[in-house]
């Protein structure tokens, strides 16, 4: 099991550019979560999906942020246009159905985004 | 999910036991206590969870008080690689709802 795979690991972009972050959840997991982490605000939930359907996007900071999950094995988080304050580490996590247990939430290694 | 309170930071000597406390005085009967940790620049990692009985696995032990209002995560022989931020999270099992992270405890293991 390769775990949750995020790409790219690092992204440096200029203000105003479009940024797309990608996530491949663990096969068989039916929930996917996008988090953002900064020094000031810690780990914040942006949006999560159950069975590819967005359930709660109240953490998405602005209309510049959008997330999709076209199928069970892929999700994207897009920022358009990007701003310097979007600089953060973005984590994707997935979870299987049913109880928590050891087979609970698995996080990817994150994408470190720097907007200059 | 119930709110948790943790000290912002702790130090521990290498080789000694690290005891990380967590208060969750408003925990409900169907809520479990989960512990995750985040080593610098990595994604959070599951450690252990429990309902009301003490639990032990290869990473740590979890001691939950009888009234379930607090718990302690024990790393029996801390190593430098255990330096991380440790998060105590209370949640209902059986729902695929998000983990909500507080500020956690920054544990520094000192040689």
PDB file of C-alpha atoms in Angstrom:
ATOM      1  CA  UNK A   1       0.000   0.000   0.000  1.00  0.00           C
ATOM      2  CA  UNK A   2       1.600   3.247  -1.166  1.00  0.00           C
ATOM      3  CA  UNK A   3      -0.449   5.357   1.192  1.00  0.00           C
ATOM      4  CA  UNK A   4      -1.965   8.706   0.287  1.00  0.00           C
ATOM      5  CA  UNK A   5       0.006  10.248  -2.554  1.00  0.00           C
ATOM      6  CA  UNK A   6       0.187  13.986  -3.030  1.00  0.00           C
ATOM      7  CA  UNK A   7       1.821  15.921  -5.824  1.00  0.00           C
ATOM      8  CA  UNK A   8       3.766  18.018  -6.218  1.00  0.00           C
ATOM      9  CA  UNK A   9       5.761  17.929  -2.969  1.00  0.00           C
ATOM     10  CA  UNK A  10       6.846  21.528  -3.441  1.00  0.00           C
ATOM     11  CA  UNK A  11       5.368  24.279  -5.569  1.00  0.00           C
ATOM     12  CA  UNK A  12       6.655  27.795  -6.019  1.00  0.00           C
ATOM     13  CA  UNK A  13       4.494  30.094  -8.089  1.00  0.00           C
ATOM     14  CA  UNK A  14       4.002  33.757  -8.755  1.00  0.00           C
ATOM     15  CA  UNK A  15       1.086  35.692  -7.406  1.00  0.00           C
ATOM     16  CA  UNK A  16      -1.866  35.553  -9.746  1.00  0.00           C
ATOM     17  CA  UNK A  17      -1.015  32.179 -11.227  1.00  0.00           C
ATOM     18  CA  UNK A  18      -3.265  29.137 -11.034  1.00  0.00           C
ATOM     19  CA  UNK A  19      -2.096  26.335  -8.757  1.00  0.00           C
ATOM     20  CA  UNK A  20      -3.397  22.764  -8.790  1.00  0.00           C
ATOM     21  CA  UNK A  21      -2.619  20.311  -6.007  1.00  0.00           C
ATOM     22  CA  UNK A  22      -3.299  16.622  -6.510  1.00  0.00           C
ATOM     23  CA  UNK A  23      -4.158  13.741  -4.221  1.00  0.00           C
ATOM     24  CA  UNK A  24      -4.549  10.014  -4.720  1.00  0.00           C
ATOM     25  CA  UNK A  25      -6.270   8.420  -1.722  1.00  0.00           C
ATOM     26  CA  UNK A  26      -5.733   4.885  -0.488  1.00  0.00           C
ATOM     27  CA  UNK A  27      -7.606   2.407  -2.637  1.00  0.00           C
ATOM     28  CA  UNK A  28     -10.908   1.480  -1.029  1.00  0.00           C
ATOM     29  CA  UNK A  29     -11.109   4.555   1.181  1.00  0.00           C
ATOM     30  CA  UNK A  30     -14.354   6.396   0.631  1.00  0.00           C
ATOM     31  CA  UNK A  31     -13.629   9.691   2.402  1.00  0.00           C
ATOM     32  CA  UNK A  32     -11.097  12.328   1.439  1.00  0.00           C
ATOM     33  CA  UNK A  33     -10.082  15.444   3.350  1.00  0.00           C
ATOM     34  CA  UNK A  34      -8.063  18.518   2.398  1.00  0.00           C
ATOM     35  CA  UNK A  35      -6.272  20.435   5.164  1.00  0.00           C
ATOM     36  CA  UNK A  36      -4.070  23.510   5.190  1.00  0.00           C
ATOM     37  CA  UNK A  37      -1.358  24.136   7.779  1.00  0.00           C
ATOM     38  CA  UNK A  38       0.292  27.428   8.657  1.00  0.00           C
ATOM     39  CA  UNK A  39       2.250  28.533  11.697  1.00  0.00           C
ATOM     40  CA  UNK A  40      -0.431  31.021  12.655  1.00  0.00           C
ATOM     41  CA  UNK A  41      -3.545  28.901  12.204  1.00  0.00           C
ATOM     42  CA  UNK A  42      -2.331  25.333  12.607  1.00  0.00           C
ATOM     43  CA  UNK A  43      -4.100  22.499  10.769  1.00  0.00           C
ATOM     44  CA  UNK A  44      -7.373  23.661   9.261  1.00  0.00           C
ATOM     45  CA  UNK A  45      -9.903  21.588   7.379  1.00  0.00           C
ATOM     46  CA  UNK A  46     -10.725  23.050   3.986  1.00  0.00           C
ATOM     47  CA  UNK A  47     -13.177  20.535   2.516  1.00  0.00           C
ATOM     48  CA  UNK A  48     -14.056  16.862   2.663  1.00  0.00           C
ATOM     49  CA  UNK A  49     -15.736  14.335   0.402  1.00  0.00           C
ATOM     50  CA  UNK A  50     -17.656  11.150   1.129  1.00  0.00           C
ATOM     51  CA  UNK A  51     -18.050   8.782  -1.819  1.00  0.00           C
ATOM     52  CA  UNK A  52     -16.736  11.512  -4.143  1.00  0.00           C
ATOM     53  CA  UNK A  53     -19.426  13.982  -3.030  1.00  0.00           C
ATOM     54  CA  UNK A  54     -18.400  17.226  -1.284  1.00  0.00           C
ATOM     55  CA  UNK A  55     -19.952  17.240   2.173  1.00  0.00           C
ATOM     56  CA  UNK A  56     -18.604  20.349   3.850  1.00  0.00           C
ATOM     57  CA  UNK A  57     -16.655  23.110   2.136  1.00  0.00           C
ATOM     58  CA  UNK A  58     -17.157  25.734   4.835  1.00  0.00           C
ATOM     59  CA  UNK A  59     -13.412  25.802   5.474  1.00  0.00           C
ATOM     60  CA  UNK A  60     -12.567  26.905   1.954  1.00  0.00           C
ATOM     61  CA  UNK A  61     -11.304  30.434   2.518  1.00  0.00           C
ATOM     62  CA  UNK A  62     -12.506  32.143  -0.638  1.00  0.00           C
ATOM     63  CA  UNK A  63     -13.985  31.596  -4.056  1.00  0.00           C
ATOM     64  CA  UNK A  64     -10.432  31.436  -5.327  1.00  0.00           C
ATOM     65  CA  UNK A  65     -10.294  27.934  -3.854  1.00  0.00           C
ATOM     66  CA  UNK A  66     -12.058  24.991  -5.458  1.00  0.00           C
ATOM     67  CA  UNK A  67     -11.822  21.230  -5.015  1.00  0.00           C
ATOM     68  CA  UNK A  68     -13.032  18.324  -7.107  1.00  0.00           C
ATOM     69  CA  UNK A  69     -13.141  14.580  -6.791  1.00  0.00           C
ATOM     70  CA  UNK A  70     -14.058  13.207 -10.226  1.00  0.00           C
ATOM     71  CA  UNK A  71     -13.574   9.604  -9.128  1.00  0.00           C
ATOM     72  CA  UNK A  72     -12.651   7.529  -6.102  1.00  0.00           C
ATOM     73  CA  UNK A  73      -8.947   7.580  -6.850  1.00  0.00           C
ATOM     74  CA  UNK A  74      -8.232  11.238  -7.504  1.00  0.00           C
ATOM     75  CA  UNK A  75      -8.883  14.697  -6.111  1.00  0.00           C
ATOM     76  CA  UNK A  76      -7.620  18.179  -6.913  1.00  0.00           C
ATOM     77  CA  UNK A  77      -7.445  21.422  -4.983  1.00  0.00           C
ATOM     78  CA  UNK A  78      -7.165  24.474  -7.181  1.00  0.00           C
ATOM     79  CA  UNK A  79      -6.301  28.043  -6.279  1.00  0.00           C
ATOM     80  CA  UNK A  80      -6.980  30.676  -8.920  1.00  0.00           C
ATOM     81  CA  UNK A  81      -5.594  33.291  -8.700  1.00  0.00           C
ATOM     82  CA  UNK A  82      -3.010  32.487  -6.035  1.00  0.00           C
ATOM     83  CA  UNK A  83      -1.893  35.053  -3.459  1.00  0.00           C
ATOM     84  CA  UNK A  84       1.116  35.172  -1.099  1.00  0.00           C
ATOM     85  CA  UNK A  85      -1.153  34.506   1.906  1.00  0.00           C
ATOM     86  CA  UNK A  86      -2.006  31.112   0.380  1.00  0.00           C
ATOM     87  CA  UNK A  87       1.527  29.965   1.149  1.00  0.00           C
ATOM     88  CA  UNK A  88       1.173  26.938   3.419  1.00  0.00           C
ATOM     89  CA  UNK A  89       1.498  23.171   3.538  1.00  0.00           C
ATOM     90  CA  UNK A  90      -1.569  21.462   2.117  1.00  0.00           C
ATOM     91  CA  UNK A  91      -2.356  17.944   3.332  1.00  0.00           C
ATOM     92  CA  UNK A  92      -4.704  15.392   1.897  1.00  0.00           C
ATOM     93  CA  UNK A  93      -6.048  12.529   4.026  1.00  0.00           C
ATOM     94  CA  UNK A  94      -8.279   9.569   3.307  1.00  0.00           C
ATOM     95  CA  UNK A  95     -10.324   7.227   5.463  1.00  0.00           C
ATOM     96  CA  UNK A  96     -12.141   3.968   4.964  1.00  0.00           C
ATOM     97  CA  UNK A  97     -15.746   3.441   5.896  1.00  0.00           C
ATOM     98  CA  UNK A  98     -17.115   2.310   9.236  1.00  0.00           C
ATOM     99  CA  UNK A  99     -15.374   2.583  12.559  1.00  0.00           C
ATOM    100  CA  UNK A 100     -12.192   4.488  13.183  1.00  0.00           C
ATOM    101  CA  UNK A 101      -9.771   2.021  14.595  1.00  0.00           C
ATOM    102  CA  UNK A 102      -6.293   1.596  13.253  1.00  0.00           C
ATOM    103  CA  UNK A 103      -7.677   1.756   9.719  1.00  0.00           C
ATOM    104  CA  UNK A 104      -8.573   5.339  10.282  1.00  0.00           C
ATOM    105  CA  UNK A 105      -7.267   8.509   8.786  1.00  0.00           C
ATOM    106  CA  UNK A 106      -4.118   8.359   6.688  1.00  0.00           C
ATOM    107  CA  UNK A 107      -2.367  11.552   5.701  1.00  0.00           C
ATOM    108  CA  UNK A 108      -0.210  12.255   2.709  1.00  0.00           C
ATOM    109  CA  UNK A 109       3.194  13.904   2.919  1.00  0.00           C
ATOM    110  CA  UNK A 110       1.774  17.266   1.970  1.00  0.00           C
ATOM    111  CA  UNK A 111       2.437  19.898  -0.681  1.00  0.00           C
ATOM    112  CA  UNK A 112       4.438  22.920   0.405  1.00  0.00           C
ATOM    113  CA  UNK A 113       3.119  25.880  -1.569  1.00  0.00           C
ATOM    114  CA  UNK A 114       5.005  29.154  -1.788  1.00  0.00           C
ATOM    115  CA  UNK A 115       3.396  32.058  -3.615  1.00  0.00           C
ATOM    116  CA  UNK A 116       5.790  34.907  -4.333  1.00  0.00           C
TER     117      UNK A 116
ATOM    118  CA  UNK B   1     -16.931  16.485  19.075  1.00  0.00           C
ATOM    119  CA  UNK B   2     -15.771  17.401  22.563  1.00  0.00           C
ATOM    120  CA  UNK B   3     -13.058  20.005  23.046  1.00  0.00           C
ATOM    121  CA  UNK B   4      -9.626  19.004  24.358  1.00  0.00           C
ATOM    122  CA  UNK B   5      -6.989  20.926  26.310  1.00  0.00           C
ATOM    123  CA  UNK B   6      -3.269  20.121  26.154  1.00  0.00           C
ATOM    124  CA  UNK B   7      -0.159  21.879  27.459  1.00  0.00           C
ATOM    125  CA  UNK B   8       1.580  23.764  24.651  1.00  0.00           C
ATOM    126  CA  UNK B   9       4.982  22.195  25.202  1.00  0.00           C
ATOM    127  CA  UNK B  10       6.901  19.593  27.194  1.00  0.00           C
ATOM    128  CA  UNK B  11      10.469  18.367  27.463  1.00  0.00           C
ATOM    129  CA  UNK B  12      11.596  14.810  28.100  1.00  0.00           C
ATOM    130  CA  UNK B  13      15.025  13.270  28.529  1.00  0.00           C
ATOM    131  CA  UNK B  14      15.964  10.620  26.008  1.00  0.00           C
ATOM    132  CA  UNK B  15      15.277   7.136  27.322  1.00  0.00           C
ATOM    133  CA  UNK B  16      12.790   8.319  29.912  1.00  0.00           C
ATOM    134  CA  UNK B  17       9.023   7.970  29.730  1.00  0.00           C
ATOM    135  CA  UNK B  18       7.138  10.864  28.192  1.00  0.00           C
ATOM    136  CA  UNK B  19       3.700  11.433  29.728  1.00  0.00           C
ATOM    137  CA  UNK B  20       1.470  13.737  27.709  1.00  0.00           C
ATOM    138  CA  UNK B  21      -1.774  14.839  29.400  1.00  0.00           C
ATOM    139  CA  UNK B  22      -5.067  15.767  27.786  1.00  0.00           C
ATOM    140  CA  UNK B  23      -8.247  17.122  29.344  1.00  0.00           C
ATOM    141  CA  UNK B  24     -11.601  16.363  27.715  1.00  0.00           C
ATOM    142  CA  UNK B  25     -14.086  17.112  30.449  1.00  0.00           C
ATOM    143  CA  UNK B  26     -17.086  17.374  28.094  1.00  0.00           C
ATOM    144  CA  UNK B  27     -16.530  13.988  26.444  1.00  0.00           C
ATOM    145  CA  UNK B  28     -19.681  12.029  25.632  1.00  0.00           C
ATOM    146  CA  UNK B  29     -20.262   8.349  26.222  1.00  0.00           C
ATOM    147  CA  UNK B  30     -19.834   7.413  22.567  1.00  0.00           C
ATOM    148  CA  UNK B  31     -16.711   9.476  21.948  1.00  0.00           C
ATOM    149  CA  UNK B  32     -13.273   7.919  21.694  1.00  0.00           C
ATOM    150  CA  UNK B  33      -9.945   9.536  22.540  1.00  0.00           C
ATOM    151  CA  UNK B  34      -7.490   9.536  19.640  1.00  0.00           C
ATOM    152  CA  UNK B  35      -3.835  10.523  19.602  1.00  0.00           C
ATOM    153  CA  UNK B  36      -1.947  11.612  16.522  1.00  0.00           C
ATOM    154  CA  UNK B  37       1.498  13.086  16.163  1.00  0.00           C
ATOM    155  CA  UNK B  38       3.150  15.237  13.539  1.00  0.00           C
ATOM    156  CA  UNK B  39       6.859  15.075  13.051  1.00  0.00           C
ATOM    157  CA  UNK B  40       8.274  18.172  11.448  1.00  0.00           C
ATOM    158  CA  UNK B  41       7.158  18.634   7.818  1.00  0.00           C
ATOM    159  CA  UNK B  42       5.296  15.323   7.725  1.00  0.00           C
ATOM    160  CA  UNK B  43       1.581  14.525   7.746  1.00  0.00           C
ATOM    161  CA  UNK B  44      -0.064  13.591  11.049  1.00  0.00           C
ATOM    162  CA  UNK B  45       0.404   9.967  12.065  1.00  0.00           C
ATOM    163  CA  UNK B  46      -2.002   7.806  14.044  1.00  0.00           C
ATOM    164  CA  UNK B  47      -0.670   6.615  17.415  1.00  0.00           C
ATOM    165  CA  UNK B  48      -3.442   5.040  19.467  1.00  0.00           C
ATOM    166  CA  UNK B  49      -7.067   5.401  20.478  1.00  0.00           C
ATOM    167  CA  UNK B  50      -9.381   4.201  23.253  1.00  0.00           C
ATOM    168  CA  UNK B  51     -12.864   4.457  24.735  1.00  0.00           C
ATOM    169  CA  UNK B  52     -12.569   3.757  28.445  1.00  0.00           C
ATOM    170  CA  UNK B  53     -10.058   0.996  28.975  1.00  0.00           C
ATOM    171  CA  UNK B  54      -6.340   1.506  28.953  1.00  0.00           C
ATOM    172  CA  UNK B  55      -4.759   0.617  25.645  1.00  0.00           C
ATOM    173  CA  UNK B  56      -1.239  -0.313  24.582  1.00  0.00           C
ATOM    174  CA  UNK B  57       0.351  -0.873  21.207  1.00  0.00           C
ATOM    175  CA  UNK B  58       3.852  -0.943  19.809  1.00  0.00           C
ATOM    176  CA  UNK B  59       4.104   2.833  19.865  1.00  0.00           C
ATOM    177  CA  UNK B  60       2.526   3.938  23.125  1.00  0.00           C
ATOM    178  CA  UNK B  61       0.116   3.402  25.994  1.00  0.00           C
ATOM    179  CA  UNK B  62      -3.082   5.317  26.612  1.00  0.00           C
ATOM    180  CA  UNK B  63      -4.407   5.747  30.138  1.00  0.00           C
ATOM    181  CA  UNK B  64      -7.972   7.058  30.429  1.00  0.00           C
ATOM    182  CA  UNK B  65      -9.311   8.090  33.832  1.00  0.00           C
ATOM    183  CA  UNK B  66     -12.343   6.322  35.192  1.00  0.00           C
ATOM    184  CA  UNK B  67     -14.569   9.366  34.656  1.00  0.00           C
ATOM    185  CA  UNK B  68     -13.118   9.687  31.132  1.00  0.00           C
ATOM    186  CA  UNK B  69     -12.539  13.400  31.592  1.00  0.00           C
ATOM    187  CA  UNK B  70      -8.816  13.159  31.003  1.00  0.00           C
ATOM    188  CA  UNK B  71      -6.202  10.871  29.543  1.00  0.00           C
ATOM    189  CA  UNK B  72      -2.440  10.457  29.320  1.00  0.00           C
ATOM    190  CA  UNK B  73      -0.386   9.263  26.385  1.00  0.00           C
ATOM    191  CA  UNK B  74       2.750   7.461  27.502  1.00  0.00           C
ATOM    192  CA  UNK B  75       5.813   6.941  25.341  1.00  0.00           C
ATOM    193  CA  UNK B  76       7.696   4.456  27.542  1.00  0.00           C
ATOM    194  CA  UNK B  77      11.242   5.132  26.324  1.00  0.00           C
ATOM    195  CA  UNK B  78      11.346   8.387  24.409  1.00  0.00           C
ATOM    196  CA  UNK B  79      13.908   8.775  21.645  1.00  0.00           C
ATOM    197  CA  UNK B  80      15.002  11.831  19.703  1.00  0.00           C
ATOM    198  CA  UNK B  81      12.771  10.664  16.848  1.00  0.00           C
ATOM    199  CA  UNK B  82       9.734  11.108  19.100  1.00  0.00           C
ATOM    200  CA  UNK B  83      10.199  14.873  19.001  1.00  0.00           C
ATOM    201  CA  UNK B  84       6.934  16.040  17.440  1.00  0.00           C
ATOM    202  CA  UNK B  85       3.637  17.793  18.038  1.00  0.00           C
ATOM    203  CA  UNK B  86       1.144  15.451  19.699  1.00  0.00           C
ATOM    204  CA  UNK B  87      -2.583  15.964  19.180  1.00  0.00           C
ATOM    205  CA  UNK B  88      -5.337  14.628  21.418  1.00  0.00           C
ATOM    206  CA  UNK B  89      -8.658  14.432  19.562  1.00  0.00           C
ATOM    207  CA  UNK B  90     -12.057  13.296  20.768  1.00  0.00           C
ATOM    208  CA  UNK B  91     -14.542  12.009  18.244  1.00  0.00           C
ATOM    209  CA  UNK B  92     -17.428   9.646  17.669  1.00  0.00           C
ATOM    210  CA  UNK B  93     -16.423   6.418  15.974  1.00  0.00           C
ATOM    211  CA  UNK B  94     -18.387   5.228  12.994  1.00  0.00           C
ATOM    212  CA  UNK B  95     -18.630   8.508  11.182  1.00  0.00           C
ATOM    213  CA  UNK B  96     -16.388   9.611   8.357  1.00  0.00           C
ATOM    214  CA  UNK B  97     -16.262  13.130   9.688  1.00  0.00           C
ATOM    215  CA  UNK B  98     -13.029  15.123   9.718  1.00  0.00           C
ATOM    216  CA  UNK B  99     -10.478  15.115  12.477  1.00  0.00           C
ATOM    217  CA  UNK B 100     -10.423  18.521  14.151  1.00  0.00           C
ATOM    218  CA  UNK B 101      -6.949  19.479  15.323  1.00  0.00           C
ATOM    219  CA  UNK B 102      -6.185  21.816  18.197  1.00  0.00           C
ATOM    220  CA  UNK B 103      -2.756  23.244  18.897  1.00  0.00           C
ATOM    221  CA  UNK B 104      -1.406  20.028  20.439  1.00  0.00           C
ATOM    222  CA  UNK B 105       1.639  19.591  22.660  1.00  0.00           C
ATOM    223  CA  UNK B 106       5.094  20.122  21.255  1.00  0.00           C
ATOM    224  CA  UNK B 107       7.265  17.397  22.802  1.00  0.00           C
ATOM    225  CA  UNK B 108      10.997  17.932  22.716  1.00  0.00           C
ATOM    226  CA  UNK B 109      13.121  14.892  23.542  1.00  0.00           C
ATOM    227  CA  UNK B 110      16.502  15.993  24.779  1.00  0.00           C
ATOM    228  CA  UNK B 111      19.702  13.942  24.599  1.00  0.00           C
TER     229      UNK B 111
END
